[in-house]
XYZ file of C-alpha atoms in Angstrom:
723
model
C 54.062 76.762 1.917
C 52.867 76.853 -1.336
C 49.682 79.500 -0.190
C 52.894 81.671 1.661
C 55.042 81.444 -1.689
C 51.492 82.808 -3.039
C 50.699 85.280 -0.613
C 54.641 86.491 -1.028
C 54.232 86.914 -4.565
C 51.047 88.613 -4.382
C 52.272 91.418 -1.749
C 55.546 91.616 -3.848
C 53.933 92.476 -7.091
C 50.813 95.620 -5.321
C 53.720 97.232 -3.763
C 52.515 95.736 0.016
C 55.092 95.616 2.408
C 53.866 94.827 5.258
C 52.600 92.353 3.689
C 55.811 91.161 2.310
C 57.273 90.648 6.198
C 54.642 88.525 7.189
C 55.046 86.272 4.961
C 58.518 85.839 4.762
C 58.045 86.233 8.634
C 56.453 82.730 8.672
C 57.913 80.997 5.341
C 61.123 81.389 7.515
C 59.366 79.652 10.776
C 57.829 77.587 8.964
C 61.114 76.273 7.508
C 62.661 76.521 11.223
C 59.476 74.160 12.507
C 60.816 72.050 9.676
C 64.619 72.585 11.435
C 65.879 74.189 8.344
C 67.880 76.633 10.454
C 69.262 77.622 7.425
C 66.842 78.538 5.574
C 64.881 80.006 8.086
C 67.687 82.649 8.595
C 67.278 83.750 5.354
C 63.846 84.595 5.167
C 64.146 86.223 8.980
C 66.490 88.154 7.781
C 65.264 88.766 4.409
C 61.420 90.331 6.914
C 64.041 92.191 9.278
C 65.884 94.477 5.657
C 61.780 94.889 5.073
C 59.996 96.382 7.557
C 63.617 98.562 8.558
C 62.805 99.844 4.706
C 59.300 100.174 5.434
C 59.856 101.691 8.690
C 58.224 99.007 11.115
C 59.434 99.213 14.304
C 56.849 95.999 14.901
C 58.239 94.029 11.878
C 61.554 94.268 12.960
C 61.155 93.362 16.686
C 59.277 90.388 15.654
C 61.933 89.293 12.509
C 64.602 89.717 15.931
C 63.333 87.632 18.260
C 62.780 85.086 15.314
C 66.339 85.618 14.357
C 67.510 84.452 17.732
C 65.105 82.189 18.308
C 67.347 80.221 15.478
C 70.270 80.727 17.124
C 68.854 80.044 20.299
C 67.618 76.289 18.609
C 71.322 76.422 17.431
C 72.972 76.597 20.538
C 74.316 80.027 20.280
C 73.212 81.549 22.732
C 74.959 84.391 23.669
C 74.399 85.956 19.656
C 70.451 84.932 20.311
C 70.388 86.895 23.618
C 71.118 89.538 21.487
C 68.677 89.539 19.058
C 66.577 88.863 22.495
C 67.234 91.895 23.662
C 66.780 94.276 20.695
C 63.793 92.483 20.776
C 62.577 93.631 23.624
C 64.184 96.905 23.268
C 61.482 97.537 20.325
C 58.642 95.945 21.342
C 58.478 98.603 24.583
C 59.099 101.545 22.611
C 56.455 101.058 20.486
C 53.986 99.777 23.364
C 53.883 95.958 22.145
C 52.906 94.071 25.409
C 52.665 90.653 23.447
C 55.567 91.442 21.786
C 57.831 92.600 24.957
C 55.997 89.295 27.141
C 57.755 86.741 24.293
C 60.912 88.747 24.542
C 61.442 88.668 28.413
C 59.827 84.400 27.676
C 63.017 83.934 24.903
C 65.803 85.849 27.403
C 64.315 83.182 30.122
C 65.179 80.585 27.559
C 67.587 81.761 26.753
C 69.483 82.046 30.720
C 67.683 78.926 31.426
C 69.694 77.029 28.420
C 73.102 78.243 30.268
C 72.205 76.716 34.032
C 70.655 80.129 34.968
C 67.913 78.900 36.619
C 67.347 82.526 39.394
C 68.012 84.786 36.016
C 65.961 82.310 33.681
C 63.199 82.177 35.899
C 62.248 86.062 36.989
C 61.945 86.913 32.884
C 59.351 84.027 33.028
C 57.229 85.496 35.483
C 57.272 88.915 34.022
C 56.597 87.728 30.641
C 53.589 85.521 32.271
C 52.421 87.977 34.511
C 51.951 89.415 30.736
C 50.873 87.214 28.926
C 48.061 86.830 31.332
C 47.635 90.716 31.527
C 46.582 91.711 27.627
C 45.034 87.687 27.285
C 47.734 85.899 25.809
C 46.629 82.395 26.737
C 49.078 80.936 24.203
C 51.970 82.914 25.631
C 50.438 82.059 28.770
C 50.943 78.210 28.951
C 54.597 78.735 27.417
C 56.058 80.963 29.945
C 54.156 78.349 32.302
C 55.556 75.597 30.679
C 58.750 77.397 30.943
C 58.520 78.276 34.641
C 57.828 74.338 35.146
C 61.637 73.252 33.205
C 63.384 75.398 35.981
C 61.217 74.240 38.899
C 62.087 70.619 37.289
C 65.781 71.314 37.648
C 65.778 72.275 40.726
C 64.277 68.817 41.122
C 60.498 70.699 42.773
C 58.837 67.783 41.036
C 56.145 68.225 42.350
C 55.600 72.470 41.660
C 57.141 71.121 37.493
C 54.036 68.769 37.390
C 51.904 71.265 38.704
C 53.039 73.620 36.422
C 52.992 71.778 33.217
C 49.589 70.297 33.266
C 48.550 73.533 34.143
C 50.576 75.182 30.454
C 48.689 71.850 28.752
C 45.613 72.149 29.208
C 46.240 75.686 27.890
C 48.133 74.303 25.145
C 44.558 72.116 23.913
C 42.363 74.766 24.499
C 44.157 77.013 22.305
C 44.543 74.394 19.609
C 48.937 74.746 20.279
C 49.459 71.224 18.844
C 53.056 71.584 19.409
C 53.023 72.926 22.611
C 50.956 70.647 23.393
C 53.732 67.733 22.397
C 56.372 70.072 24.508
C 54.590 70.071 28.036
C 53.950 65.812 27.610
C 57.870 65.875 26.593
C 58.550 68.049 29.602
C 55.980 65.806 31.662
C 57.420 62.530 31.350
C 61.165 64.235 32.278
C 59.485 65.141 35.654
C 58.004 60.673 36.162
C 61.288 60.039 34.982
C 63.606 61.656 37.365
C 61.557 60.541 39.408
C 62.238 57.066 38.699
C 58.907 56.444 36.764
C 60.158 55.110 33.759
C 56.932 53.096 32.531
C 54.906 56.372 32.838
C 57.297 58.569 31.865
C 57.694 56.750 28.538
C 54.203 57.302 27.513
C 54.053 60.756 27.616
C 57.587 60.955 24.824
C 56.035 58.816 23.075
C 52.591 60.825 22.963
C 54.912 64.187 22.602
C 56.856 62.095 19.685
C 53.608 61.606 17.755
C 52.949 65.114 17.818
C 56.768 66.466 17.100
C 55.891 64.291 13.915
C 52.859 65.216 13.286
C 52.554 68.552 13.561
C 56.803 68.722 11.452
C 58.749 69.297 14.479
C 62.060 67.785 13.463
C 64.121 69.481 16.455
C 61.217 67.651 18.764
C 61.120 65.084 16.993
C 64.998 64.654 17.464
C 65.001 65.525 21.176
C 61.630 63.229 22.599
C 63.548 60.118 20.797
C 66.491 61.073 22.523
C 64.500 60.891 26.013
C 63.096 57.792 24.877
C 65.976 56.553 24.081
C 68.068 57.535 27.558
C 64.528 56.037 29.106
C 65.573 52.459 27.688
C 68.847 53.063 28.525
C 68.741 53.325 32.365
C 65.608 50.993 32.198
C 67.959 48.498 30.295
C 66.572 47.614 26.838
C 69.369 48.379 25.269
C 68.072 47.308 21.986
C 65.002 49.870 21.826
C 67.451 52.626 23.347
C 69.810 51.952 20.333
C 66.948 51.771 18.295
C 65.641 55.373 19.586
C 68.781 56.483 19.894
C 70.293 56.379 16.120
C 66.860 57.685 14.529
C 67.373 60.754 17.780
C 70.490 61.208 16.014
C 69.653 60.672 12.253
C 66.906 63.157 13.433
C 69.452 65.458 14.956
C 71.519 65.484 12.247
C 69.154 66.429 9.076
C 69.334 69.697 11.141
C 72.815 70.705 10.278
C 72.351 70.661 6.603
C 73.344 74.513 4.996
C 75.257 75.631 7.926
C 77.946 77.742 8.768
C 80.467 75.921 10.350
C 80.366 78.381 13.626
C 77.120 77.020 13.633
C 77.005 73.585 12.882
C 79.740 73.259 15.238
C 77.121 75.176 18.682
C 74.149 72.939 17.684
C 76.597 70.143 17.783
C 77.646 70.678 21.015
C 73.259 70.673 21.661
C 73.906 67.070 20.354
C 76.657 65.207 21.461
C 75.375 63.050 24.558
C 73.085 60.890 22.188
C 76.835 60.010 20.738
C 77.198 58.683 23.936
C 74.018 57.304 25.247
C 74.434 55.288 21.673
C 77.480 53.730 22.438
C 76.729 53.390 25.901
C 73.578 51.027 24.420
C 75.702 49.047 21.893
C 78.922 48.437 24.169
C 76.123 46.991 26.519
C 74.871 44.686 23.857
C 78.805 43.640 23.386
C 79.202 45.872 19.645
C 82.487 47.663 20.737
C 83.097 47.657 16.821
C 79.892 49.277 15.647
C 80.383 52.197 19.551
C 83.535 52.742 17.571
C 81.877 53.932 14.204
C 79.136 55.770 16.641
C 82.547 57.402 18.432
C 83.887 58.521 15.304
C 80.669 59.324 13.943
C 79.814 61.615 17.299
C 83.064 63.469 16.884
C 84.630 66.582 14.661
C 81.564 66.266 11.906
C 81.912 70.020 11.494
C 85.558 70.152 11.090
C 85.814 66.929 8.516
C 82.560 68.647 6.447
C 85.012 72.069 6.409
C 87.966 69.893 5.321
C 86.564 68.114 2.960
C 85.265 71.660 1.642
C 88.361 73.153 1.597
C 90.644 70.624 0.233
C 87.274 69.631 -2.406
C 88.634 66.150 -1.548
C 85.424 64.596 -3.398
C 84.656 62.243 -4.273
C 86.101 60.800 -0.494
C 85.188 56.855 -0.179
C 87.839 56.776 -3.569
C 90.529 58.868 -2.041
C 90.204 61.048 -5.248
C 91.170 65.040 -4.916
C 89.019 67.314 -7.874
C 90.085 70.703 -8.307
C 86.395 70.989 -9.335
C 85.132 72.330 -6.615
C 81.405 71.958 -8.064
C 82.436 68.334 -7.901
C 83.059 68.286 -4.082
C 80.688 67.052 -0.960
C 79.280 69.491 1.583
C 79.492 66.313 3.362
C 80.867 63.848 4.340
C 80.100 59.942 5.151
C 81.594 59.183 8.704
C 84.147 55.923 7.955
C 83.188 52.791 8.063
C 85.358 50.148 9.783
C 87.105 49.584 6.454
C 87.657 52.417 6.541
C 88.817 53.355 10.184
C 91.164 50.247 9.585
C 92.267 51.660 5.895
C 92.914 55.675 7.946
C 95.039 53.587 10.905
C 97.180 51.420 8.094
C 98.135 54.126 6.004
C 99.287 56.461 8.928
C 101.170 53.239 10.250
C 100.471 54.093 13.321
C 98.539 52.481 16.120
C 94.710 55.154 16.318
C 93.858 55.251 20.714
C 90.440 57.199 20.133
C 88.594 58.160 23.605
C 85.265 58.216 24.347
C 84.002 60.303 27.981
C 80.543 58.353 29.134
C 79.448 60.940 32.142
C 75.785 61.123 30.929
C 73.522 63.727 32.311
C 69.904 63.792 31.978
C 68.099 66.576 30.233
C 68.198 68.464 33.511
C 71.988 68.452 34.688
C 70.911 65.646 36.857
C 73.921 62.428 36.326
C 72.786 59.438 35.771
C 74.374 55.979 34.691
C 77.782 55.260 35.633
C 80.725 57.233 34.972
C 83.184 55.043 32.272
C 85.779 55.585 29.363
C 85.559 54.089 26.275
C 89.220 52.750 24.750
C 89.593 52.042 21.252
C 92.904 50.883 20.115
C 93.663 50.597 15.980
C 96.685 48.878 15.378
C 97.841 49.140 11.796
C 97.275 45.576 10.760
C 94.119 46.112 11.181
C 93.405 44.850 14.417
C 90.677 47.229 16.493
C 90.447 46.417 20.474
C 88.193 47.518 23.330
C 88.811 48.410 26.498
C 86.843 50.361 28.930
C 87.517 51.877 32.695
C 84.940 52.280 35.835
C 85.280 55.886 37.080
C 83.081 55.049 39.589
C 85.161 55.330 41.899
C 86.726 58.571 41.128
C 84.598 60.505 43.374
C 85.570 63.915 41.082
C 85.236 64.324 37.268
C 87.918 62.609 35.246
C 88.041 67.183 34.428
C 89.303 67.731 37.313
C 91.902 65.400 37.733
C 93.158 66.519 34.421
C 93.295 69.975 35.779
C 95.070 68.732 39.569
C 97.576 66.985 36.933
C 98.620 69.848 34.339
C 98.533 72.150 38.811
C 101.263 69.868 39.511
C 103.666 70.654 36.637
C 102.838 74.396 37.276
C 100.760 74.757 34.850
C 97.874 77.086 36.044
C 93.982 77.540 35.492
C 94.131 80.539 32.475
C 91.136 83.446 32.289
C 88.890 82.934 29.246
C 91.025 85.607 27.132
C 94.017 85.706 28.021
C 98.405 85.630 26.623
C 99.691 88.939 28.434
C 102.195 88.224 30.838
C 106.106 86.882 29.815
C 106.638 83.236 29.403
C 107.771 81.508 32.863
C 110.208 80.896 34.377
C 111.794 77.070 34.191
C 111.689 74.619 36.995
C 114.357 71.884 38.026
C 112.052 69.903 40.801
C 109.198 67.745 40.141
C 107.426 67.031 43.138
C 106.363 63.658 44.364
C 102.556 65.055 44.319
C 103.545 65.660 39.799
C 104.778 61.701 40.287
C 102.045 60.896 41.984
C 99.017 62.483 39.642
C 100.856 61.714 36.128
C 101.215 58.572 37.380
C 96.952 58.456 38.018
C 95.929 59.665 34.500
C 98.285 56.880 33.175
C 96.634 54.273 35.153
C 93.928 55.517 34.065
C 94.164 55.875 30.208
C 97.131 54.557 29.334
C 97.264 51.307 31.202
C 94.249 49.446 29.743
C 95.730 49.458 26.640
C 99.422 49.331 27.735
C 100.323 45.569 25.962
C 98.155 46.742 22.948
C 101.009 50.147 22.175
C 103.574 49.334 20.481
C 106.676 48.458 21.337
C 109.929 50.098 19.615
C 109.161 53.818 21.010
C 109.997 55.081 17.033
C 106.982 53.492 16.025
C 103.547 56.644 15.880
C 101.185 56.441 18.422
C 98.004 58.623 17.730
C 95.926 59.529 20.335
C 92.023 61.059 19.639
C 90.591 62.317 23.240
C 87.839 64.140 23.651
C 86.491 66.821 25.619
C 89.092 67.924 29.084
C 91.332 64.978 28.058
C 92.637 67.255 24.796
C 94.503 69.191 27.554
C 96.216 65.842 29.070
C 100.036 66.367 28.671
C 100.623 62.659 27.019
C 104.309 62.830 26.898
C 104.547 63.711 30.446
C 102.030 60.346 31.750
C 104.445 58.005 33.610
C 103.866 54.287 34.667
C 104.260 52.902 37.796
C 108.026 52.599 37.468
C 108.176 56.216 36.537
C 109.338 56.402 33.091
C 107.612 58.875 30.868
C 105.045 58.159 28.066
C 107.491 60.556 25.318
C 110.636 57.527 26.402
C 108.500 54.370 25.114
C 106.388 56.057 22.168
C 106.305 58.225 18.732
C 103.043 60.821 20.003
C 100.652 62.763 17.848
C 96.571 63.431 18.637
C 94.390 64.345 16.214
C 90.267 65.511 16.445
C 89.271 62.425 14.323
C 90.243 59.805 13.271
C 88.295 61.396 9.230
C 90.665 64.671 9.882
C 94.009 62.193 9.635
C 92.418 60.998 6.478
C 91.361 64.412 4.771
C 94.826 66.446 5.532
C 96.767 63.458 4.277
C 94.544 63.618 1.547
C 95.437 66.852 0.884
C 99.168 66.781 1.480
C 99.244 64.152 -0.964
C 97.240 65.811 -3.913
C 99.237 69.493 -3.862
C 102.133 71.153 -5.237
C 104.791 72.992 -3.186
C 106.119 75.826 -5.794
C 108.745 77.766 -2.337
C 111.521 76.163 -0.300
C 110.759 79.953 1.056
C 110.657 79.224 4.862
C 109.163 82.062 7.392
C 110.044 81.793 10.950
C 109.378 84.892 13.465
C 110.674 86.119 16.735
C 109.577 88.599 19.083
C 108.006 90.861 17.074
C 107.652 94.875 19.226
C 104.123 93.880 20.939
C 100.401 94.449 20.577
C 98.586 95.925 23.663
C 95.466 93.779 24.570
C 93.599 93.536 27.714
C 94.546 91.737 30.572
C 90.662 90.579 31.175
C 87.987 92.550 29.486
C 86.940 95.526 30.111
C 89.988 96.701 30.954
C 92.112 99.153 29.268
C 94.732 97.271 27.282
C 98.193 97.025 28.351
C 101.057 96.314 25.885
C 102.714 93.053 26.059
C 105.780 92.208 27.155
C 108.831 91.536 24.750
C 109.849 88.335 24.445
C 113.822 88.568 24.114
C 114.189 84.487 24.389
C 111.777 84.288 21.717
C 113.942 86.426 19.876
C 117.500 84.425 20.721
C 115.183 81.726 19.428
C 114.615 82.864 16.390
C 117.740 83.628 15.466
C 118.973 80.436 16.597
C 116.512 78.187 14.513
C 116.603 80.296 10.792
C 120.212 79.303 10.215
C 119.213 76.268 10.535
C 116.058 76.935 7.637
C 117.883 78.247 5.890
C 116.491 81.752 6.072
C 116.466 85.226 8.051
C 114.718 85.490 11.202
C 111.917 88.518 11.436
C 111.835 90.096 14.384
C 110.784 93.888 16.233
C 109.583 96.212 13.739
C 109.909 94.332 10.358
C 107.438 91.747 12.511
C 104.514 92.673 11.691
C 101.091 91.766 10.783
C 100.429 93.025 7.595
C 104.376 92.398 6.388
C 103.410 88.547 7.820
C 100.281 88.053 6.611
C 101.941 88.658 2.623
C 104.500 86.276 3.495
C 102.765 82.870 4.629
C 100.966 81.852 1.502
C 104.330 81.239 -0.087
C 106.073 79.440 3.316
C 106.983 75.958 3.114
C 107.371 75.727 7.116
C 106.736 78.388 9.894
C 107.813 79.439 12.489
C 106.236 81.468 14.795
C 107.924 82.783 18.255
C 105.749 84.936 20.263
C 102.888 85.516 22.462
C 99.724 83.084 22.087
C 96.228 84.523 23.454
C 94.192 82.294 24.673
C 89.948 82.246 23.548
C 88.112 79.927 25.786
C 84.376 81.608 25.578
C 84.605 81.871 21.519
C 87.800 80.121 19.898
C 88.117 81.858 17.288
C 89.492 85.135 19.201
C 92.623 82.636 19.892
C 95.522 84.858 18.127
C 98.725 85.237 17.161
C 100.802 88.415 18.572
C 102.355 90.477 15.907
C 103.606 93.499 15.534
C 100.624 96.741 14.633
C 101.226 98.559 12.002
C 98.264 101.342 10.225
C 95.521 100.263 11.111
C 95.382 96.428 12.781
C 95.684 95.147 16.626
C 99.032 93.293 15.273
C 96.755 89.756 16.759
C 96.489 87.366 14.042
C 93.091 85.842 14.967
C 91.950 81.933 14.376
C 89.088 83.674 12.734
C 91.344 85.464 10.164
C 93.491 82.731 9.922
C 90.372 80.139 8.569
C 90.642 82.072 5.054
C 93.685 82.098 4.499
C 95.334 79.573 2.203
C 98.466 78.325 2.951
C 101.034 75.984 1.136
C 103.395 75.299 4.405
C 103.509 71.868 5.476
C 104.181 72.636 8.907
C 103.384 75.654 11.009
C 105.073 75.000 14.304
C 103.464 78.398 17.522
C 106.166 78.325 19.659
C 104.005 80.117 21.898
C 101.347 79.889 24.949
C 98.777 78.038 25.025
C 98.386 77.734 20.846
C 97.020 74.294 21.521
C 93.867 75.568 23.021
C 90.986 77.405 22.805
C 87.072 76.485 23.172
C 86.558 73.424 23.694
C 83.684 71.797 21.989
C 81.041 68.445 20.694
C 83.718 68.645 17.649
C 86.467 69.286 18.758
C 89.147 72.221 20.047
C 88.233 75.666 18.266
C 91.233 77.691 17.871
C 95.007 78.023 15.864
C 95.006 74.769 15.193
C 92.077 74.116 13.478
C 92.102 77.124 11.464
C 95.428 76.286 10.203
C 94.792 72.826 9.284
C 92.013 74.481 7.904
C 93.769 76.429 5.611
C 95.825 73.705 4.323
C 98.944 73.141 6.676
C 98.666 69.269 6.907
C 101.033 70.072 10.446
C 100.990 71.822 13.075
C 103.039 72.238 16.430
C 101.174 74.173 19.697
C 101.701 74.310 23.348
C 99.295 72.875 25.660
C 100.185 76.075 28.269
C 102.189 78.683 29.316
C 105.921 77.694 28.206
C 109.277 78.444 29.389
C 111.724 80.870 27.336
C 115.129 79.054 27.804
C 114.008 75.189 27.737
C 111.623 76.289 24.678
C 114.720 77.785 22.648
C 116.422 74.522 22.757
C 113.945 72.170 22.373
C 112.666 74.014 18.831
C 116.379 74.085 18.136
C 116.802 70.555 18.628
C 113.500 69.801 17.323
C 114.782 71.091 13.732
C 118.481 69.619 13.533
C 116.703 66.441 14.025
C 113.889 67.016 10.784
C 117.298 67.769 9.267
C 118.417 64.726 9.621
C 114.647 62.947 9.525
C 111.930 64.321 8.035
C 109.387 62.802 10.304
C 108.388 65.489 12.316
C 106.768 63.339 15.298
C 110.597 61.367 15.804
C 111.987 64.599 15.680
C 110.312 66.776 18.214
C 110.034 63.073 20.354
C 114.287 63.305 19.901
C 113.381 67.043 20.902
C 111.859 66.320 23.981
C 114.500 64.076 25.619
C 117.162 65.782 24.651
C 114.916 68.794 26.615
C 113.969 66.648 29.722
C 117.746 65.956 30.762
C 118.107 69.069 31.151
C 114.698 69.817 32.091
C 113.693 67.041 34.332
C 110.060 68.637 34.966
C 107.104 68.220 32.527
C 106.398 71.907 31.889
C 108.994 72.438 31.206
C 109.562 69.672 28.191
C 106.015 68.508 27.337
C 103.345 71.573 26.431
C 103.682 70.688 22.221
C 102.386 68.266 20.655
C 102.015 67.299 16.704
C 98.744 67.770 15.363
C 98.597 65.698 11.737
C 100.435 64.552 9.373
C 104.213 62.858 10.762
C 106.041 62.782 7.696
C 107.179 64.894 5.062
C 108.477 62.906 1.855
C 105.234 62.785 0.046
C 105.503 66.994 -0.306
C 106.156 67.428 -4.282
C 108.835 70.584 -4.340
C 108.447 72.279 -8.045
């Protein structure tokens, strides 16, 4: 690195732009190889700027491809594809055949990562043909290795092994040690898929030794994961624990310095290591240690974002500091002691779920699927239960989707928000009862004896993956009693998030008692589906009636129609203590950050207040209620749900009420009025919401009409200081 820095300095001194660009790209590649992706991007982007200023098209193409490679490593596949396609266009324009081959190979990598193997194979084969034609032996070896990955993913192991061996021979011949390590790892994958675990381990260990020798941090993490998984498969749980913990630590070292979005995407590529490590620990009866790993493996980007935004340093002592420089950019995962303290502070039973549904690197399911559940009582007692999912004959996600459909909640398109709120349904079908009871049997019955007997006592569910979509209040026991009748329910993406939101709420000052109520703005226009022309969202007169009914309870005037412009509402948001928005919600389950609240357009804005915009706000509200459709939805990631609720909490709101599906007009208006009436009597938001649900359930028994809303974050309001 020192030599490269000297080359860069010399090139800058003599004004050799091509040399500067080349040095910047080389330095970026060193950082990328070390897993320092933020630094790599910094140098690659500098190299891109230099090449563009110099008008050096080949250099532009190289830098674009390098940037794409970093985004591919981060799991940002759509962005990676954009850069690779730009690099391909430039390589073809300048007649750089070798560069064209590399770009085609990189595009194939993206499609392979997305599981689109037929498309990936086409690009790999084109890249291989070019590499052979121009005599690029290293490129030929890379593409043979990647073609082997496709055949391995299709279970054509003999063909895959033959291709890997050819690629390995080329890598050795040209001195490509990193390439040699990759092919050895992939040969190990073949033997692992054939259940020849001893042979697989030998290849993984050779590959790991090479990765360490060449400083390939990402490669080292991958090899350690494969070693740990192999030990897990063979029942060597202690060895599996050691290897998987090492894999986790290596992969965690790749995250510092990244943006929040990049942390979320790279964590999605790493989450299986935490699950496998939990399995290894639980197999050794280390159930409490597995809870620590469960917390360590969820919502890490969110936790770090909150710590940075709330400036809670040092977190371990619970002392908040206004000095941004003293804030920790990352916080340590909670220990068992800390988890117990959080349960005591929340005065709630914490229920953390972890879904073990392990797949090998080629996408084949291995090991028995299971559901792990920990219950942490306010007393500090921790209990663990495990549910074997083998007999389900389907994945848990399908059962959740089926239960939602039974109450009239159907899958949404990737980006949606058009149409009116659905009509109320008064009846419950036998199928609905059966499906809600079956989910209760899986999720609640194993821990029912551990939950509080007093319905006013709080239970905070910490879901994972598709469990974020479960209508917990509507789950029914064998006697047909709904869970909301027996417990006061909240949700959170992680136990540590509860600690951070409480710390922030306890230390901030609220200087305003003004409340903000918005209902039925003049609706903006949005495309019904990607690529279609925009259409105006239909008005919501029921939402307007809701706003006019609620506003007097909050001692304010409602804002509706043309007055409820995005520009006007955005100015009011930081000044409000309670924010109630009754309008359309737009779901984005592709990126999450495009999830939006519909407000009236004005000037140059389109009227859509997105999660991405909210992330940049500084809110002082103690409660935000999004009385709209799908406002609790978004992109489900290993870091939790990326959408409106995450953005609002990050912006400073300790409590958010959001919906898990399209809510009907009349029952929602009734529920919200009941909620605020209850809140006037008792400042506990969770209990107020529970009472409102029960009251609405009496008039509208179908769960779709009353069970959509969930409270995320803090329940109590008494700690808010008003000056």
